[in-house]
Short mmCIF file of C-alpha atoms in Angstrom, two decimals:
data_model
loop_
_atom_site.label_atom_id
_atom_site.label_comp_id
_atom_site.label_asym_id
_atom_site.label_seq_id
_atom_site.Cartn_x
_atom_site.Cartn_y
_atom_site.Cartn_z
CA MET A 19 -78.84 83.98 -68.25
CA GLU A 20 -78.20 80.28 -68.75
CA ARG A 21 -74.89 78.95 -67.49
CA THR A 22 -74.94 75.18 -67.69
CA ARG A 23 -71.69 73.28 -67.49
CA GLY A 24 -71.54 72.90 -71.27
CA THR A 25 -71.81 76.58 -72.16
CA GLY A 26 -68.80 78.47 -73.43
CA ALA A 27 -69.25 81.20 -70.87
CA TYR A 28 -69.09 78.73 -68.01
CA ARG A 29 -66.04 77.00 -69.45
CA SER A 30 -64.27 80.34 -69.91
CA VAL A 31 -64.97 81.57 -66.39
CA TRP A 32 -63.98 78.19 -64.98
CA ARG A 33 -60.65 78.37 -66.81
CA TRP A 34 -59.95 81.85 -65.36
CA HIS A 35 -60.97 80.65 -61.92
CA PHE A 36 -58.65 77.67 -62.30
CA TYR A 37 -55.62 79.76 -63.26
CA ALA A 38 -56.30 82.34 -60.54
CA GLY A 39 -56.51 79.50 -58.02
CA LEU A 40 -53.46 77.73 -59.44
CA PHE A 41 -51.38 80.89 -58.96
CA SER A 42 -52.87 81.88 -55.62
CA ALA A 43 -53.57 78.61 -53.80
CA PRO A 44 -50.12 77.46 -52.61
CA LEU A 45 -49.05 80.84 -51.23
CA LEU A 46 -52.58 81.71 -50.15
CA ILE A 47 -52.53 78.73 -47.79
CA VAL A 48 -49.22 79.98 -46.33
CA LEU A 49 -50.55 83.53 -45.93
CA THR A 50 -53.82 82.34 -44.42
CA LEU A 51 -52.24 79.99 -41.88
CA THR A 52 -49.62 82.55 -40.81
CA GLY A 53 -52.34 85.18 -40.54
CA ALA A 54 -54.41 82.84 -38.38
CA ILE A 55 -51.43 82.31 -36.07
CA TYR A 56 -50.63 86.02 -35.90
CA LEU A 57 -54.13 86.78 -34.67
CA PHE A 58 -52.87 85.50 -31.34
CA ASP A 59 -49.46 87.21 -31.37
CA ARG A 60 -49.82 88.73 -27.92
CA GLU A 61 -50.90 85.44 -26.40
CA ILE A 62 -48.10 83.53 -28.16
CA ASP A 63 -45.47 86.07 -27.12
CA GLY A 64 -46.70 85.90 -23.54
CA TRP A 65 -46.42 82.11 -23.50
CA TRP A 66 -43.07 81.94 -25.33
CA ASN A 67 -41.46 84.55 -23.07
CA ARG A 68 -43.39 83.62 -19.93
CA ASP A 69 -40.29 83.11 -17.80
CA MET A 70 -39.00 86.59 -18.67
CA GLN A 71 -42.23 88.50 -19.11
CA ALA A 72 -44.13 87.52 -15.96
CA VAL A 73 -43.36 89.70 -12.91
CA ALA A 74 -44.94 90.14 -9.51
CA ALA A 75 -46.93 93.37 -9.51
CA GLY A 76 -46.42 95.45 -6.42
CA GLY A 77 -46.63 99.18 -5.73
CA ALA A 78 -45.68 101.85 -8.22
CA THR A 79 -43.39 101.20 -11.15
CA LEU A 80 -39.95 102.82 -11.19
CA PRO A 81 -39.56 106.02 -13.23
CA LEU A 82 -38.48 105.30 -16.77
CA ALA A 83 -35.15 107.05 -16.14
CA ALA A 84 -34.43 104.55 -13.34
CA GLN A 85 -35.44 101.65 -15.58
CA GLU A 86 -33.23 102.97 -18.35
CA ALA A 87 -30.28 103.20 -15.95
CA ALA A 88 -30.88 99.61 -14.81
CA VAL A 89 -30.82 98.40 -18.41
CA LEU A 90 -27.58 100.24 -19.18
CA ARG A 91 -25.96 98.84 -16.02
CA ALA A 92 -26.96 95.32 -17.03
CA VAL A 93 -25.81 95.75 -20.64
CA PRO A 94 -22.73 98.05 -20.62
CA GLY A 95 -22.14 99.98 -23.81
CA ALA A 96 -25.62 99.33 -25.18
CA VAL A 97 -27.55 101.97 -27.13
CA ILE A 98 -31.28 102.00 -26.45
CA GLY A 99 -33.56 101.97 -29.48
CA ARG A 100 -36.99 101.82 -27.90
CA VAL A 101 -38.99 100.58 -24.96
CA ARG A 102 -42.34 98.81 -24.96
CA LEU A 103 -44.22 99.49 -21.75
CA PRO A 104 -46.22 96.61 -20.23
CA HIS A 105 -49.75 95.90 -21.37
CA ASN A 106 -50.67 94.59 -17.92
CA ALA A 107 -49.47 95.18 -14.37
CA ASP A 108 -47.81 91.75 -14.14
CA GLU A 109 -45.66 92.13 -17.26
CA ALA A 110 -42.06 93.23 -17.77
CA ALA A 111 -41.09 96.27 -19.81
CA VAL A 112 -39.15 95.35 -22.96
CA TRP A 113 -36.12 97.52 -23.78
CA ASN A 114 -34.65 97.09 -27.23
CA VAL A 115 -30.89 97.81 -27.32
CA ARG A 116 -28.04 97.66 -29.81
CA LEU A 117 -24.89 96.09 -28.43
CA PRO A 118 -21.37 97.39 -29.15
CA GLY A 119 -20.89 94.60 -31.72
CA GLY A 120 -23.96 95.71 -33.64
CA THR A 121 -26.35 92.95 -32.60
CA VAL A 122 -29.83 93.84 -31.36
CA GLN A 123 -31.34 92.44 -28.19
CA ASP A 124 -34.57 92.72 -26.22
CA VAL A 125 -33.98 93.22 -22.50
CA TYR A 126 -36.90 92.28 -20.23
CA LEU A 127 -36.98 94.42 -17.09
CA ASP A 128 -39.10 94.13 -13.96
CA PRO A 129 -40.51 97.70 -13.84
CA TYR A 130 -41.09 97.54 -10.08
CA ARG A 131 -37.65 96.35 -8.96
CA GLY A 132 -35.37 97.32 -11.83
CA ILE A 133 -34.17 93.73 -12.28
CA VAL A 134 -33.43 92.23 -15.71
CA THR A 135 -35.50 89.06 -16.00
CA GLY A 136 -34.02 87.89 -19.32
CA THR A 137 -32.85 88.80 -22.82
CA ALA A 138 -33.88 87.61 -26.27
CA ASP A 139 -33.02 88.07 -29.93
CA PRO A 140 -36.07 89.88 -31.35
CA ALA A 141 -35.52 88.41 -34.82
CA LEU A 142 -35.99 84.88 -33.43
CA GLN A 143 -39.31 85.56 -31.74
CA PRO A 144 -41.91 83.15 -33.22
CA THR A 145 -44.42 85.88 -33.99
CA VAL A 146 -41.76 88.00 -35.72
CA ILE A 147 -40.96 85.04 -38.00
CA VAL A 148 -44.68 84.45 -38.62
CA ARG A 149 -45.18 88.16 -39.38
CA ASP A 150 -42.31 88.13 -41.88
CA LEU A 151 -43.76 85.05 -43.57
CA HIS A 152 -47.19 86.65 -43.70
CA GLY A 153 -45.99 90.04 -44.90
CA ASN A 154 -43.20 89.19 -47.33
CA LEU A 155 -42.59 85.41 -47.28
CA MET A 156 -39.27 86.32 -45.61
CA GLY A 157 -38.24 87.73 -48.99
CA GLY A 158 -37.99 91.45 -48.24
CA GLU A 159 -39.31 93.89 -50.84
CA ILE A 160 -39.60 91.26 -53.56
CA GLY A 161 -41.52 88.96 -51.25
CA SER A 162 -43.88 91.79 -50.30
CA HIS A 163 -44.69 92.36 -53.97
CA ILE A 164 -45.40 88.64 -54.42
CA VAL A 165 -47.73 88.69 -51.40
CA GLU A 166 -49.56 91.69 -52.84
CA LEU A 167 -49.91 89.94 -56.20
CA VAL A 168 -51.30 86.80 -54.55
CA ALA A 169 -53.72 88.87 -52.47
CA CYS A 170 -55.02 90.73 -55.52
CA TRP A 171 -55.39 87.57 -57.62
CA THR A 172 -57.32 86.09 -54.72
CA LEU A 173 -59.94 88.75 -55.43
CA VAL A 174 -60.08 87.54 -59.06
CA MET A 175 -60.47 83.98 -57.80
CA LEU A 176 -63.29 85.04 -55.46
CA ALA A 177 -65.13 87.02 -58.16
CA THR A 178 -65.02 84.22 -60.72
CA GLY A 179 -65.86 81.64 -58.05
CA VAL A 180 -69.02 83.48 -57.02
CA TRP A 181 -70.08 83.70 -60.69
CA LEU A 182 -69.59 79.95 -61.11
CA TRP A 183 -71.60 79.25 -57.96
CA TRP A 184 -74.49 81.60 -58.71
CA PRO A 185 -77.53 79.30 -59.12
CA ARG A 186 -80.11 79.27 -61.86
CA ARG A 187 -82.66 78.10 -59.30
CA TRP A 188 -82.37 78.98 -55.63
CA LYS A 189 -82.70 76.08 -53.21
CA LEU A 190 -81.21 75.09 -49.88
CA ARG A 191 -79.32 71.87 -50.55
CA GLY A 192 -76.59 72.18 -53.14
CA VAL A 193 -76.73 75.99 -53.12
CA LEU A 194 -76.53 77.15 -49.51
CA VAL A 195 -75.95 73.83 -47.71
CA PRO A 196 -73.44 71.21 -48.93
CA ARG A 197 -74.89 67.82 -49.84
CA LEU A 198 -72.72 65.84 -47.44
CA SER A 199 -74.52 62.61 -48.35
CA ALA A 200 -73.42 62.98 -51.97
CA THR A 201 -70.45 61.10 -53.35
CA GLY A 202 -67.68 61.76 -55.84
CA ARG A 203 -67.24 65.10 -57.52
CA ARG A 204 -70.62 66.45 -56.37
CA PHE A 205 -69.54 66.07 -52.74
CA TRP A 206 -66.25 67.89 -53.33
CA ARG A 207 -67.94 70.54 -55.49
CA ASP A 208 -70.36 71.41 -52.67
CA LEU A 209 -67.61 71.30 -50.07
CA HIS A 210 -65.54 73.71 -52.18
CA ALA A 211 -68.09 76.07 -53.70
CA ILE A 212 -70.63 76.63 -50.93
CA PRO A 213 -68.42 77.42 -47.90
CA ALA A 214 -66.02 79.38 -50.13
CA THR A 215 -68.84 81.50 -51.56
CA LEU A 216 -70.44 82.20 -48.20
CA ASN A 217 -66.98 83.12 -46.92
CA ALA A 218 -66.04 85.23 -49.96
CA LEU A 219 -67.08 88.66 -48.69
CA LEU A 220 -65.23 88.15 -45.41
CA VAL A 221 -62.10 86.96 -47.24
CA ALA A 222 -62.30 90.00 -49.51
CA LEU A 223 -62.59 92.22 -46.43
CA LEU A 224 -59.44 90.68 -44.94
CA VAL A 225 -57.58 91.10 -48.23
CA LEU A 226 -58.62 94.74 -48.64
CA THR A 227 -57.84 95.65 -45.02
CA GLY A 228 -54.37 94.14 -45.39
CA LEU A 229 -53.48 95.82 -48.69
CA PRO A 230 -52.60 99.25 -47.20
CA TRP A 231 -49.48 97.56 -45.74
CA SER A 232 -48.41 96.19 -49.14
CA ALA A 233 -45.17 97.35 -50.74
CA PHE A 234 -46.62 98.86 -53.92
CA TRP A 235 -50.36 99.43 -53.69
CA GLY A 236 -50.19 100.64 -50.10
CA GLN A 237 -47.57 103.25 -50.89
CA GLN A 238 -49.48 104.53 -53.91
CA PHE A 239 -52.73 104.64 -51.97
CA ALA A 240 -51.05 106.69 -49.24
CA ARG A 241 -49.92 109.27 -51.83
CA ILE A 242 -53.22 109.53 -53.65
CA GLY A 243 -54.04 112.88 -52.05
CA GLN A 244 -51.05 114.47 -53.77
CA SER A 245 -52.59 113.94 -57.19
CA VAL A 246 -56.35 113.75 -56.56
CA PRO A 247 -57.46 117.21 -55.38
CA PHE A 248 -60.88 116.20 -54.05
CA VAL A 249 -59.22 113.92 -51.45
CA ALA A 250 -57.61 117.09 -50.08
CA PRO A 251 -55.25 117.49 -48.56
CA SER A 252 -54.30 113.79 -48.31
CA PRO A 253 -55.98 110.48 -47.58
CA ASN A 254 -54.19 110.34 -44.22
CA PHE A 255 -54.81 113.61 -42.43
CA LYS A 256 -57.41 116.35 -42.29
CA ALA A 257 -54.54 118.83 -42.51
CA PRO A 258 -50.97 118.34 -43.76
CA PRO A 259 -48.67 117.17 -40.94
CA THR A 260 -46.19 119.76 -39.75
CA VAL A 261 -42.61 118.97 -40.68
CA VAL A 262 -40.07 120.99 -38.72
CA PRO A 263 -37.09 121.81 -40.98
CA GLY A 264 -33.51 121.09 -40.04
CA GLY A 265 -31.51 117.96 -39.40
CA ALA A 266 -31.91 114.62 -41.09
CA PRO A 267 -35.14 112.64 -40.94
CA ASP A 268 -35.40 109.89 -38.38
CA GLU A 269 -35.69 106.60 -40.22
CA HIS A 270 -36.35 104.37 -37.22
CA ALA A 271 -39.94 103.84 -38.31
CA MET A 272 -38.73 102.10 -41.43
CA HIS A 273 -36.01 99.90 -39.94
CA ASP A 274 -36.89 99.03 -36.34
CA PRO A 275 -38.67 95.62 -36.38
CA ASP A 276 -41.04 96.83 -33.66
CA ALA A 277 -42.07 99.73 -35.89
CA ALA A 278 -44.42 97.34 -37.69
CA LYS A 279 -46.76 98.16 -34.80
CA LEU A 280 -46.84 101.86 -35.73
CA PRO A 281 -50.15 102.92 -37.33
CA TRP A 282 -50.24 102.86 -41.13
CA THR A 283 -51.28 106.51 -41.09
CA ILE A 284 -48.18 107.54 -39.14
CA ARG A 285 -45.80 105.49 -41.26
CA GLN A 286 -47.05 107.33 -44.35
CA MET A 287 -46.33 110.83 -43.03
CA PRO A 288 -42.98 112.63 -43.20
CA MET A 289 -41.12 112.22 -39.93
CA PRO A 290 -40.39 115.52 -38.16
CA HIS A 291 -36.79 116.71 -37.82
CA GLY A 292 -35.23 117.42 -34.46
CA SER A 293 -32.76 120.19 -33.66
CA GLY A 294 -29.92 117.71 -33.33
CA GLY A 295 -29.36 118.23 -29.60
CA HIS A 296 -29.70 115.74 -26.74
CA GLY A 297 -30.82 117.89 -23.86
CA VAL A 298 -33.98 115.91 -23.19
CA GLY A 299 -34.06 112.42 -21.74
CA ILE A 300 -36.60 109.72 -21.02
CA ALA A 301 -37.63 111.45 -17.75
CA GLU A 302 -39.07 114.39 -19.70
CA ILE A 303 -40.68 112.07 -22.25
CA GLU A 304 -42.45 110.20 -19.44
CA LYS A 305 -44.25 113.40 -18.48
CA LEU A 306 -46.05 113.32 -21.82
CA LEU A 307 -47.58 109.89 -21.24
CA PRO A 308 -50.76 111.29 -19.60
CA ARG A 309 -51.65 112.78 -22.99
CA LEU A 310 -52.46 109.27 -24.14
CA HIS A 311 -55.58 109.32 -21.92
CA ARG A 312 -55.06 105.80 -20.65
CA GLU A 313 -56.28 104.38 -17.37
CA ARG A 314 -52.70 103.80 -16.24
CA PHE A 315 -49.23 104.53 -17.53
CA GLY A 316 -47.95 101.70 -19.70
CA GLY A 317 -50.67 99.89 -21.57
CA GLY A 318 -48.34 98.78 -24.35
CA ALA A 319 -47.19 102.26 -25.40
CA ARG A 320 -43.88 102.29 -27.28
CA ILE A 321 -41.24 104.99 -26.98
CA PHE A 322 -38.76 105.15 -29.86
CA TYR A 323 -35.45 106.87 -29.21
CA PRO A 324 -33.78 109.06 -31.85
CA SER A 325 -31.69 106.83 -34.11
CA ALA A 326 -29.67 109.49 -35.93
CA PRO A 327 -28.73 113.17 -35.70
CA GLY A 328 -31.89 115.16 -36.28
CA GLY A 329 -34.03 112.28 -35.04
CA VAL A 330 -36.83 112.61 -32.52
CA PHE A 331 -38.42 110.74 -29.63
CA THR A 332 -41.68 109.13 -30.73
CA ILE A 333 -44.33 107.95 -28.29
CA SER A 334 -46.68 105.55 -30.07
CA TYR A 335 -49.86 104.24 -28.47
CA VAL A 336 -51.81 101.69 -30.52
CA PRO A 337 -54.56 100.14 -28.37
CA ASP A 338 -56.92 97.42 -29.51
CA LYS A 339 -59.55 100.00 -30.47
CA ALA A 340 -58.28 102.02 -33.43
CA ALA A 341 -59.99 105.19 -32.17
CA GLY A 342 -57.54 105.36 -29.24
CA GLN A 343 -54.39 105.70 -31.35
CA ARG A 344 -52.03 108.54 -30.55
CA THR A 345 -48.53 109.51 -31.66
CA ILE A 346 -46.34 112.20 -30.10
CA HIS A 347 -43.03 113.42 -31.57
CA VAL A 348 -40.61 115.27 -29.28
CA ASP A 349 -37.43 117.17 -30.13
CA PRO A 350 -34.67 115.59 -27.97
CA GLY A 351 -32.73 118.85 -27.99
CA THR A 352 -35.39 121.25 -26.76
CA GLY A 353 -38.25 119.09 -25.50
CA ALA A 354 -40.64 120.78 -27.92
CA VAL A 355 -43.60 118.68 -29.03
CA LEU A 356 -43.26 118.55 -32.81
CA GLY A 357 -46.37 116.53 -33.39
CA ASP A 358 -49.32 115.31 -31.33
CA ILE A 359 -51.48 113.24 -33.66
CA GLY A 360 -54.62 111.43 -32.60
CA TRP A 361 -57.75 109.92 -34.10
CA GLU A 362 -59.31 113.36 -34.43
CA ASN A 363 -56.52 114.36 -36.83
CA TYR A 364 -57.05 111.44 -39.19
CA SER A 365 -59.04 111.88 -42.38
CA PRO A 366 -62.10 109.66 -42.95
CA VAL A 367 -60.00 107.47 -45.26
CA ALA A 368 -57.28 107.09 -42.63
CA LYS A 369 -59.87 106.21 -40.00
CA ALA A 370 -61.31 103.55 -42.29
CA VAL A 371 -57.84 102.10 -42.92
CA GLU A 372 -56.90 102.03 -39.23
CA TRP A 373 -60.23 100.45 -38.28
CA GLY A 374 -59.66 97.89 -41.04
CA VAL A 375 -56.13 97.10 -39.86
CA SER A 376 -57.36 96.64 -36.28
CA LEU A 377 -60.11 94.34 -37.58
CA HIS A 378 -57.61 92.49 -39.79
CA VAL A 379 -55.33 91.60 -36.87
CA GLY A 380 -58.26 90.61 -34.67
CA ARG A 381 -58.04 93.41 -32.09
CA GLU A 382 -60.91 95.83 -32.74
CA TYR A 383 -63.63 93.66 -31.16
CA GLY A 384 -61.56 91.55 -28.78
CA LEU A 385 -61.76 87.78 -28.56
CA ALA A 386 -64.85 87.63 -30.80
CA ASN A 387 -62.82 89.37 -33.54
CA GLN A 388 -59.95 86.89 -33.16
CA LEU A 389 -62.23 83.86 -33.30
CA ALA A 390 -64.24 85.21 -36.25
CA ASN A 391 -61.06 85.89 -38.24
CA LEU A 392 -59.75 82.44 -37.33
CA ALA A 393 -62.97 80.87 -38.63
CA VAL A 394 -62.67 82.81 -41.91
CA CYS A 395 -59.08 81.61 -42.31
CA LEU A 396 -59.91 77.97 -41.62
CA VAL A 397 -62.88 77.98 -44.01
CA LEU A 398 -60.66 79.58 -46.67
CA VAL A 399 -57.98 76.90 -46.29
CA GLY A 400 -60.64 74.18 -46.35
CA GLY A 401 -62.16 75.64 -49.51
CA VAL A 402 -58.80 75.81 -51.26
CA VAL A 403 -57.98 72.20 -50.35
CA ALA A 404 -61.43 71.02 -51.49
CA GLY A 405 -60.93 72.92 -54.75
CA ILE A 406 -57.64 71.15 -55.37
CA VAL A 407 -59.28 67.77 -54.74
CA LEU A 408 -62.18 68.72 -57.04
CA TRP A 409 -59.81 69.67 -59.86
CA TRP A 410 -57.83 66.46 -59.36
CA ARG A 411 -61.00 64.43 -59.79
CA ARG A 412 -62.22 66.44 -62.79
CA ARG A 413 -58.95 66.45 -64.74
CA PRO A 414 -58.52 64.06 -67.69
CA GLU A 415 -57.13 60.82 -66.36
CA GLY A 416 -53.34 60.78 -66.30
CA GLU A 417 -53.00 64.49 -67.19
CA LEU A 418 -52.31 67.69 -65.26
CA ALA A 419 -54.57 69.77 -67.46
CA PRO A 420 -56.58 72.98 -67.05
CA PRO A 421 -60.31 73.07 -67.86
CA ILE A 422 -60.85 72.63 -71.59
CA THR A 423 -62.26 75.53 -73.61
CA HIS A 424 -63.32 75.85 -77.21
CA ALA A 425 -62.04 78.41 -79.69
CA ASP A 426 -65.34 80.32 -79.69
CA ASP A 427 -65.78 80.39 -75.90
CA ARG A 428 -65.99 83.91 -74.48
CA LEU A 429 -66.09 85.40 -71.02
CA PRO A 430 -69.46 87.00 -70.16
CA PRO A 431 -69.33 90.82 -70.11
CA VAL A 432 -69.95 91.02 -66.35
CA VAL A 433 -66.85 88.90 -65.64
CA VAL A 434 -64.78 90.89 -68.13
CA GLY A 435 -65.89 94.03 -66.30
CA MET A 436 -64.98 92.60 -62.88
CA ILE A 437 -61.52 91.52 -64.00
CA ALA A 438 -60.91 94.83 -65.78
CA ALA A 439 -61.96 96.78 -62.68
CA LEU A 440 -59.57 94.75 -60.52
CA ALA A 441 -56.79 95.30 -63.06
CA VAL A 442 -57.31 99.07 -62.86
CA LEU A 443 -57.66 99.23 -59.08
CA PHE A 444 -54.66 96.98 -58.47
CA PRO A 445 -51.87 97.71 -60.98
CA LEU A 446 -49.92 94.52 -60.21
CA VAL A 447 -52.96 92.53 -61.34
CA GLY A 448 -53.11 94.65 -64.48
CA ALA A 449 -49.42 94.13 -65.24
CA SER A 450 -49.60 90.37 -64.69
CA LEU A 451 -52.82 90.23 -66.73
CA LEU A 452 -51.06 91.87 -69.67
CA LEU A 453 -48.33 89.23 -69.44
CA VAL A 454 -50.95 86.45 -69.43
CA LEU A 455 -52.87 87.89 -72.37
CA GLY A 456 -49.64 88.56 -74.27
CA GLY A 457 -48.52 84.98 -73.70
CA ARG A 458 -51.86 83.62 -74.91
CA TRP A 459 -51.72 85.78 -78.03
CA LEU A 460 -48.19 84.63 -78.85
CA SER A 461 -49.04 80.97 -78.25
CA ARG A 462 -52.03 81.20 -80.59
CA ARG A 463 -50.15 83.17 -83.25
CA TYR A 464 -47.16 80.87 -83.36
CA ARG A 465 -48.80 77.56 -82.47
CA ALA A 466 -47.57 74.77 -84.70
CA PRO A 467 -50.27 73.73 -87.21
CA VAL A 468 -51.95 70.40 -86.57
CA PRO A 469 -51.09 67.95 -89.37
CA ALA A 470 -54.06 67.03 -91.52
CA ALA A 471 -55.40 63.54 -91.06
CA ARG A 472 -54.49 61.12 -93.87
#
C-alpha cells in the first residue's frame, strides 16, 4: 500500500494525528512530567519530611494503643482517622487526625519512644499536589474527566503516528535510527517519529494501566460484571464480596486523601457495614496484623478508623508486589472480621489491573521499574516537543494552520477501524469524536461560497 507524502490517505491521517496531538500535547506534557515525579513519591516524601520521619531504631515498637494515646495527649481533642505504619525500622508512624476546628493534620510519632517528631498538613505535601495534578489537574471530578479524555486521545495519536511512520522499505537509518546528521525538517521528523514510535507500546501500556483509576471509564469497567454474564460474577472478585447489613456505609475510602493508596479492586467493592458499636479499639486491631504475612509488623500497612456510625476498621496492606495485597475489615462493635480479602480472592481481571497499577507507579519491579517508566516518560515528552517543532517548521509561513487536505482525501480503512474501535472502547473518545464530526459537517454545509473569479 503506497503512502507517499502526496497521497490523500497520508494527508488525512496526518491531519487526524495533528488534531489528536494538538488536543493532547499540552496536558500530556503535564501528566507525563507529574507521573515521572510521582514514580519517586516515597523517596520524595522521605526527603521532604526527613526531620520528622527519621527516628533512631531501637528495640521493640510500642503497642499501637500506646502510640494512639501518645498522639491524643499531644493533640488534645483530635479524632484519629488513620495510621500509616512505617515502611522501615528507622521511620516514624504517621497518624492522621482531625482537629476540633475541622482541619486535618499528619502527626509523626516515634514508634519506639512515643514522642511526636513533627506535624504537617497532608494537603501541602509535594507528592499529594503532584498526584492531584496527575490525576485530575487539581480540578476534582471535571479535571479527572479531562485527564481521561487526554489519555484516550493519546491512544488515537499513537495509532495514527505509527501508521504515518510505517515504512514502505525497511532500513536502519531513517526508520529505526534517527539521522542525527540530517538538517531541517528531516532531522526533526526523525527525532519525533522514530523515538515516539519505538516508545508507543510502552506509552500505551502506561495509559491503559492508569485508566482503571479514571472517573468515568474506570467506574464503568469496575461494574462490567453486573451486565456481562460471562465475566461472572464481577471483574473484581472470584465471588461477590460479603456485605454485612445494618448501619451506614463507611465512606472513608472515598474521602480520605490517603485512601488513594487503597487497591483499585477494594475501592470498587461495597464497603461492609459495622454494628455501630465501639467496643473494639486499636489494640484488638493490632492482633490481626500477622494475617498480612509480612516479615515484621509495619511495612507501610494502613489502618483506617471508622469515620461514621456503621463504619468499620480497615487494615490495608499494599506492598510493592501486587500479589501481596491484603485488606481486612473489622466491626468496631464486636471485633468480628467482616472481610479478609487477598490476592487469592481477586478475579483474573482484578489481578491484571492491580499488577498494571503497580507497574504504572513503578513499584512492581523495584528500581528498574522506576527507571524504565522514567525513561518512557522522558522519551514521550521529547517526542511531543520534537513534534511541535516539526509542525512549526512545516506550517505555511506566517500561519498557524493544520495540515492541508483535499476534498477527496479519505482515511484508509485500517485507520478508520482503529479510531472506531477506540471510540467504542472509550466512550469519552466516542462522544468527543461525534462533536468533531458534527462540527466538520456543519462547517462544510454552511461554509460561505467562494466568490467566482472575475
